[in-house]
Coordinates of C-alpha atoms in Angstrom, one line a residue:
X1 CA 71.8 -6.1 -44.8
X2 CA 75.1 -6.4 -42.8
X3 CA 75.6 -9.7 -41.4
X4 CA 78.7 -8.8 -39.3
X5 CA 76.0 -7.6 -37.0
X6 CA 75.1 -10.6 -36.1
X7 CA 78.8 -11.7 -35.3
X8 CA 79.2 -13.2 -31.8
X9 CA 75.3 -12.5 -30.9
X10 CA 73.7 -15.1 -29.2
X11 CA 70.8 -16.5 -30.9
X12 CA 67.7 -19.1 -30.3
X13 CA 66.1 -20.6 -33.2
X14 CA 62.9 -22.7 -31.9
X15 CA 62.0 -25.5 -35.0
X16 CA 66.0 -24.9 -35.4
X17 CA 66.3 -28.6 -37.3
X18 CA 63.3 -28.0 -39.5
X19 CA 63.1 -26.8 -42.9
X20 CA 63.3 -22.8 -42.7
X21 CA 65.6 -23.4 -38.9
X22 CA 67.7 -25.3 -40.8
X23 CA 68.8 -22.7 -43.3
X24 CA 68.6 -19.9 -40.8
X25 CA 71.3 -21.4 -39.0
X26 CA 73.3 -21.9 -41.8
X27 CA 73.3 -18.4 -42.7
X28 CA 74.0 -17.2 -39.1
X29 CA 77.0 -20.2 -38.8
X30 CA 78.2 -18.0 -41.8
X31 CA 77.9 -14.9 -39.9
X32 CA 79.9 -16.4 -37.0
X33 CA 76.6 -16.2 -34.4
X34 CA 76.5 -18.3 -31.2
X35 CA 73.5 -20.2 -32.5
X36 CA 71.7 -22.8 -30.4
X37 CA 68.5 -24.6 -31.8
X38 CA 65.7 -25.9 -30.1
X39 CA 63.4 -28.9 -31.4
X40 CA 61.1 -31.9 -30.2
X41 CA 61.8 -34.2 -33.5
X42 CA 58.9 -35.2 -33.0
X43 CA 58.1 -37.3 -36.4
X44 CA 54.9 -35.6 -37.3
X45 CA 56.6 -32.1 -37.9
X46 CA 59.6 -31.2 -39.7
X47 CA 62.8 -31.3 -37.6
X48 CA 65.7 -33.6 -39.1
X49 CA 69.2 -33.7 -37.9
X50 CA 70.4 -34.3 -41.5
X51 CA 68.9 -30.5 -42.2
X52 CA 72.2 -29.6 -40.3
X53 CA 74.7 -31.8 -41.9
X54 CA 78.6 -30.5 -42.1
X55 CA 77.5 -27.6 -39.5
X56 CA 76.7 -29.5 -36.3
X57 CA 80.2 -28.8 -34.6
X58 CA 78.7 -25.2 -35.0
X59 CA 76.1 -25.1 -33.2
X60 CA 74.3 -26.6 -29.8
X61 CA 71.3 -28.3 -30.3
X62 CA 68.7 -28.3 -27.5
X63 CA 66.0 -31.5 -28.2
X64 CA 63.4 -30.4 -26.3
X65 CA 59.8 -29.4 -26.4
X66 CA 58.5 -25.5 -27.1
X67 CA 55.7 -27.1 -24.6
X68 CA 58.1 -27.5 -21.6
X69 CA 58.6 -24.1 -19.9
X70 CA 61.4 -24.8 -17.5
X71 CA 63.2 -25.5 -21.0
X72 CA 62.3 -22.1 -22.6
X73 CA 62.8 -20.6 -19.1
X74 CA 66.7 -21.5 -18.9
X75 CA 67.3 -21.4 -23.1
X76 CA 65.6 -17.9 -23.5
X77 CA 68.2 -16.4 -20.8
X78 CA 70.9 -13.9 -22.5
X79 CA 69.7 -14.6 -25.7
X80 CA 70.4 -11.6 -28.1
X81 CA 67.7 -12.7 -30.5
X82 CA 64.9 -15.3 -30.8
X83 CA 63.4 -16.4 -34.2
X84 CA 60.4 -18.7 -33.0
X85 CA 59.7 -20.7 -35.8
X86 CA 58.6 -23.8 -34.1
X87 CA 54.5 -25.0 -34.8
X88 CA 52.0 -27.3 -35.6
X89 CA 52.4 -26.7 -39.5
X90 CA 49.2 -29.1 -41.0
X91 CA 46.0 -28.0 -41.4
X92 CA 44.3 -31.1 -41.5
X93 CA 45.9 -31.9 -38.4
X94 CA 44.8 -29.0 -36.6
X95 CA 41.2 -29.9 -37.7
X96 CA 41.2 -33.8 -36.2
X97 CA 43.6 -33.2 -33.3
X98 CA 42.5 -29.1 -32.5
X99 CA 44.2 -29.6 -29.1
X100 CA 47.6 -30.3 -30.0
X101 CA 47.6 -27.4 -32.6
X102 CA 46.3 -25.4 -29.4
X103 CA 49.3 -26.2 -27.6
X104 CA 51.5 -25.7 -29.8
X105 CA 50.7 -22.6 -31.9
X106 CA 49.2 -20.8 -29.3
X107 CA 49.5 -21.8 -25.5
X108 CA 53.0 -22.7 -25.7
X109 CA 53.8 -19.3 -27.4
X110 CA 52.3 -17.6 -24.6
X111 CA 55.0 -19.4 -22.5
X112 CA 57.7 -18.6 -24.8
X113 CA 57.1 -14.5 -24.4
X114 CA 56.1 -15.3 -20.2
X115 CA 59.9 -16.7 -20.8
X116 CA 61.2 -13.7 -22.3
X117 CA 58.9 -11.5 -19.8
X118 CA 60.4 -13.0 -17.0
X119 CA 64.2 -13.6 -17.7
X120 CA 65.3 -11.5 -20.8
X121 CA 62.9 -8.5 -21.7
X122 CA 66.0 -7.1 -23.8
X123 CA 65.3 -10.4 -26.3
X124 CA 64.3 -9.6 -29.9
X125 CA 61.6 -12.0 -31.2
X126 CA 60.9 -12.5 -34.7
X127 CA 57.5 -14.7 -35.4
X128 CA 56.9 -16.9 -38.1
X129 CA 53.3 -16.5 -38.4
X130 CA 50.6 -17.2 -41.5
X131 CA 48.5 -16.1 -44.7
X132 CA 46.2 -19.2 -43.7
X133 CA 44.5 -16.4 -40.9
X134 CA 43.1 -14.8 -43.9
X135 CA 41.3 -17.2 -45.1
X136 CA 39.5 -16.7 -48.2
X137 CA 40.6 -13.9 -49.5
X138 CA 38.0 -11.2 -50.0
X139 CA 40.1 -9.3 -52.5
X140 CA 43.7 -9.8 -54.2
X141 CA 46.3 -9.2 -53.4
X142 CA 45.7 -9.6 -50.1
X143 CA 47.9 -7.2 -47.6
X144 CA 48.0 -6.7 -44.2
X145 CA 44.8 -4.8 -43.5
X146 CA 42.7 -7.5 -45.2
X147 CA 39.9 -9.0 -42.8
X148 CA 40.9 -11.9 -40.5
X149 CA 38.9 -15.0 -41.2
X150 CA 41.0 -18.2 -40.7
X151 CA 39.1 -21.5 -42.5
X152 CA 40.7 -23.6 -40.0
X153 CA 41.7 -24.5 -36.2
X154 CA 45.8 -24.0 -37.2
X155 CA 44.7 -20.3 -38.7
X156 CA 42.8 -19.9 -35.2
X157 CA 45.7 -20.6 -33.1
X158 CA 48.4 -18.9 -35.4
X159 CA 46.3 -15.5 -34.9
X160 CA 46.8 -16.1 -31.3
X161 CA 50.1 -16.6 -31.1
X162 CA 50.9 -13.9 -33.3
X163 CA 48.6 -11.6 -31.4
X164 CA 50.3 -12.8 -28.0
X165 CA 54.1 -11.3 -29.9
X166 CA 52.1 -7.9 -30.7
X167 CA 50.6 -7.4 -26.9
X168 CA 53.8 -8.3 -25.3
X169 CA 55.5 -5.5 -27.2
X170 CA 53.3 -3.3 -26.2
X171 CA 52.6 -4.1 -22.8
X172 CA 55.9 -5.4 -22.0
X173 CA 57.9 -3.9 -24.3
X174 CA 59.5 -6.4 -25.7
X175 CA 60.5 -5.8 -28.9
X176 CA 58.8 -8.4 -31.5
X177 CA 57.6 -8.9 -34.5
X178 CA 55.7 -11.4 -36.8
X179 CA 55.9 -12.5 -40.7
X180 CA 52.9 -13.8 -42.4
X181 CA 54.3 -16.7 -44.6
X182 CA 52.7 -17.6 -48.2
X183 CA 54.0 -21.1 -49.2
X184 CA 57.4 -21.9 -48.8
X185 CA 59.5 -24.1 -50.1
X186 CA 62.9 -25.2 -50.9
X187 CA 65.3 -28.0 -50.4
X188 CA 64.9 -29.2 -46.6
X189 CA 61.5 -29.3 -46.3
X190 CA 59.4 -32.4 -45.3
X191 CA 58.2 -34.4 -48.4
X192 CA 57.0 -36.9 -47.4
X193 CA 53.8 -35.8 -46.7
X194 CA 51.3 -32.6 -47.0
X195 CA 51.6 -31.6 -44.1
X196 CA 54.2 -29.0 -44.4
X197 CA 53.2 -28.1 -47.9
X198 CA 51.4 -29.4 -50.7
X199 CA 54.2 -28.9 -53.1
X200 CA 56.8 -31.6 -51.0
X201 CA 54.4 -34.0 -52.0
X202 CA 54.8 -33.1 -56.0
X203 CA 58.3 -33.1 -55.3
X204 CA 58.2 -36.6 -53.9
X205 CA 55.5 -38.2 -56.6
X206 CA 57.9 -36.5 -59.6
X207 CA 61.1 -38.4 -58.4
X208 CA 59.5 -41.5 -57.5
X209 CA 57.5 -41.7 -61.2
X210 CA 54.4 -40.9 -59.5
X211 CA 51.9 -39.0 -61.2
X212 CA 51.4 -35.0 -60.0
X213 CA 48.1 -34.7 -58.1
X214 CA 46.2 -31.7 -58.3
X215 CA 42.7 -30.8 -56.5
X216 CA 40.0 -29.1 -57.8
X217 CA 40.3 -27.8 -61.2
X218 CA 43.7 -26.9 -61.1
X219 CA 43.0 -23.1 -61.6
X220 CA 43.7 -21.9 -57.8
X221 CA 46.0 -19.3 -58.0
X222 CA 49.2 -19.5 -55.6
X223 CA 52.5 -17.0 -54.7
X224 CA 55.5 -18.8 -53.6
X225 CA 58.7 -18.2 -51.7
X226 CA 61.9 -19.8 -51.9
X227 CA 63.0 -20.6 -48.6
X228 CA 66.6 -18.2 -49.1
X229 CA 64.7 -15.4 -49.6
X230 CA 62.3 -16.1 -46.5
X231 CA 65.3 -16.0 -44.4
X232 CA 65.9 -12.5 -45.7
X233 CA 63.1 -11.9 -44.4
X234 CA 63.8 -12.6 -41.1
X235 CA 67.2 -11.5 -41.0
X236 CA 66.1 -8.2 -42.1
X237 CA 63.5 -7.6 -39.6
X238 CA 65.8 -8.8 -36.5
X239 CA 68.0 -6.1 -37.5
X240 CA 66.1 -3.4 -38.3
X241 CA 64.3 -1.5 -35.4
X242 CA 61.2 -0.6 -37.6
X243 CA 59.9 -3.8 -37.4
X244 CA 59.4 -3.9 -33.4
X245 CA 55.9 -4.4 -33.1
X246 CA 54.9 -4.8 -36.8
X247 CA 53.0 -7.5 -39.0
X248 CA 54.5 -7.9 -42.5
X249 CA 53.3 -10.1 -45.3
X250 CA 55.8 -11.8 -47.5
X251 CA 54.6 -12.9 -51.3
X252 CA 56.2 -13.0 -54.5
X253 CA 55.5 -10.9 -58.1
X254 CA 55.3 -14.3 -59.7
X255 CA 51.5 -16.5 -59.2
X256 CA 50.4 -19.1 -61.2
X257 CA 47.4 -21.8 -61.1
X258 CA 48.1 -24.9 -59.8
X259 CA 47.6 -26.7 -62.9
X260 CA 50.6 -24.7 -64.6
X261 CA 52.6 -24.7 -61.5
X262 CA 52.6 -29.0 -62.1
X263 CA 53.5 -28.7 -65.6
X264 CA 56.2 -26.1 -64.5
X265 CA 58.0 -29.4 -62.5
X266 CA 57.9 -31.3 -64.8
X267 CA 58.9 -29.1 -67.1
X268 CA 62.3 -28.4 -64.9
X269 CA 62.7 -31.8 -63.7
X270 CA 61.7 -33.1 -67.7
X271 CA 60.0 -36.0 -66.9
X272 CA 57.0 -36.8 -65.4
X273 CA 53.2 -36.3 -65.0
X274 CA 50.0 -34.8 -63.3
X275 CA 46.3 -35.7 -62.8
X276 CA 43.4 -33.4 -61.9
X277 CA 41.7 -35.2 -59.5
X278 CA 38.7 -33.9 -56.9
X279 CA 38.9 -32.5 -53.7
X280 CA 39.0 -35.0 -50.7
X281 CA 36.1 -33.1 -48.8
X282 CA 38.5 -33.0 -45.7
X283 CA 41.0 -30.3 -48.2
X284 CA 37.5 -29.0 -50.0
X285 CA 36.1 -27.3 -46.5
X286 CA 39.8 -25.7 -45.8
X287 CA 40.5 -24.9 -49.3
X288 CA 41.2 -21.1 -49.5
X289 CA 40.5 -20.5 -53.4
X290 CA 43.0 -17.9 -55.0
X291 CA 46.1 -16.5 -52.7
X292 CA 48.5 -14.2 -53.5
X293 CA 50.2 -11.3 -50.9
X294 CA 50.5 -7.6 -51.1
X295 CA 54.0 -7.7 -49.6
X296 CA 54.7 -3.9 -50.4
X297 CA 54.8 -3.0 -46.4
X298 CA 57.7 -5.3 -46.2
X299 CA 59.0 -3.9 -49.4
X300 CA 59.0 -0.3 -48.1
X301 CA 59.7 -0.5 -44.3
X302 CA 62.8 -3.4 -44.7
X303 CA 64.0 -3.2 -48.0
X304 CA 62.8 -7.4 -49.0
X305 CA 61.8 -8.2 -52.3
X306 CA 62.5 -11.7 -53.5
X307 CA 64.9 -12.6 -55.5
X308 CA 64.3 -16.1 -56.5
X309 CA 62.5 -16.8 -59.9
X310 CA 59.7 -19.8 -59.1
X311 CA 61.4 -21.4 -62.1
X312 CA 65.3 -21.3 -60.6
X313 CA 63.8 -22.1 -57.2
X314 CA 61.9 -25.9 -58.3
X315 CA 65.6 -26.3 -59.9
X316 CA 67.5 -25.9 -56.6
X317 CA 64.6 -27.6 -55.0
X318 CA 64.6 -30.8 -57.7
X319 CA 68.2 -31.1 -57.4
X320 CA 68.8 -31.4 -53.6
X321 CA 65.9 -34.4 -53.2
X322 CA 67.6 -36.1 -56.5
X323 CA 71.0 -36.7 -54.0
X324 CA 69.9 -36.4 -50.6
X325 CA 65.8 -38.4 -51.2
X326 CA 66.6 -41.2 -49.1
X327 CA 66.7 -38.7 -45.7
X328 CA 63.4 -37.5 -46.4
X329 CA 61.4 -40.7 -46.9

């Protein structure tokens, strides 16, 4: 990948002060980009202005809502490139407040491309979609031609939005794209609760002497990404022009249960705990089973294989909360 190309380009990042946003930009500050990020901050999601820290004299920051199209409508204009990372990440929430998560991860993307429609058809649009559309998986790995079954009102509305990148390229041709995410994680990520990810909150209970909490019987299986190599990802398919108009899954060689994942932490941090525990019946009726990605398509087409061991990534992870905790609380 040659990030000279990316020199001087003008590029959008929606969700820019959230957790994957956040280290986009970074890599695209290194790249010498004209990088401007949009975000609400609202405090339910993930944006946080200390993501950012030492590069916000490099970039413009835009606090405003993916919601509001007169925003989108003047931010999307001569934009070389727009990754459109922003949603409603929680499934739980997307089960008691469905119409938010409708608005957000679906109606509002619609706007987004209506944006680019309107006002900058030569936009590339890279889409950070979802394994949760699966559902439960029917057979493993799971890769892109597996059925579509979402468990949950977020999965619903992720399909849509991701569907609404995929007609727009066809109809409209504008050239777009979407990445099904597995669990990501890495240091930036919201912790202090589940509703980014499950594992923030392991990450939180292990530094504050709290025991590890794990559902079920601990057995689930589970593919992980390290947020670094997730912004390969992207990076890779904004440049290359085999990905206009494709769906790629992104995984990792590595699974392991849930159970060994906790004693994994604790392991690299070397203290701490974990506790099975049973399902709250709100997680029970979402609860996917075993996950893990075929991600050969990627593989093949771009060129991205992760590169981060599970092991070296809960180090990096463990490390950044045990100095920077406090802005995360």
């Amino acid at each position: 990948m040659n990030m000279s190309d990316f020199k001087s380009k003008k590029i959008l990042i929606t969700g820019g002060l959230g957790f994957i946003g956040s280290h986009l930009a970074r890599r695209l500050v290194l790249a010498e980009a004209d990088v401007t990020l949009i975000d609400s901050l609202i405090p339910e999601y993930g944006g946080n202005l200390f993501n950012i820290a030492g590069i916000e004299d490099k970039v413009r920051v835009n606090i405003s809502d993916v919601r509001d199209p007169f925003s989108m409508k003047y931010l999307i204009q001569g934009q070389d490139y727009l990754f459109n990372l922003a949603g409603q990440t929680s499934h739980l929430d997307s089960m008691t407040d469905p119409k938010t998560d409708l608005e957000i991860n679906a109606a509002a993307q619609l706007s987004i491309l209506e944006a680019c429609r309107k006002y900058n058809t030569g936009v590339k649009v890279i889409f950070a979609s979802t394994r949760q559309l699966y559902g439960k998986p029917q057979y493993l790995p799971v890769n892109e031609a597996h059925p579509i079954c979402p468990v949950d009102v977020n999965g619903i509305n992720k399909l849509a939005g991701e569907w609404y990148h995929l007609l727009y390229h066809t109809n409209y041709k504008i050239r777009a794209c979407a990445l099904r995410l597995t669990n990501t994680y890495g240091p930036c990520m919201r912790i202090k609760d589940a509703r980014q990810t499950f594992l923030g909150v392991w990450i939180r209970n292990l530094l504050k002497g709290l025991p590890i909490q794990v559902f079920g019987d601990g057995l689930q299986l589970r593919d992980f990404n390290y947020v670094d190599d997730v912004v390969d990802a992207l990076l890779l398919a904004a440049l290359n022009p085999s990905a206009d108009g494709a769906i790629f899954n992104l995984g990792s060689p590595e699974k392991i249960n849930l159970k060994d994942l906790a004693a994994l932490m604790i392991d690299v941090f070397g203290a701490g705990t974990s506790e099975i525990v049973p399902f709250p019946p709100d997680r029970k009726a979402i609860d996917i089973g075993d996950y893990y990605s075929d991600f050969s398509k990627i593989h093949i087409a771009l060129g991205w294989n992760p590169s981060t061991s599970l092991r070296t990534g809960l180090q990096r992870s463990l490390r950044y909360y045990q100095t920077a905790l406090s802005n995360y609380l």
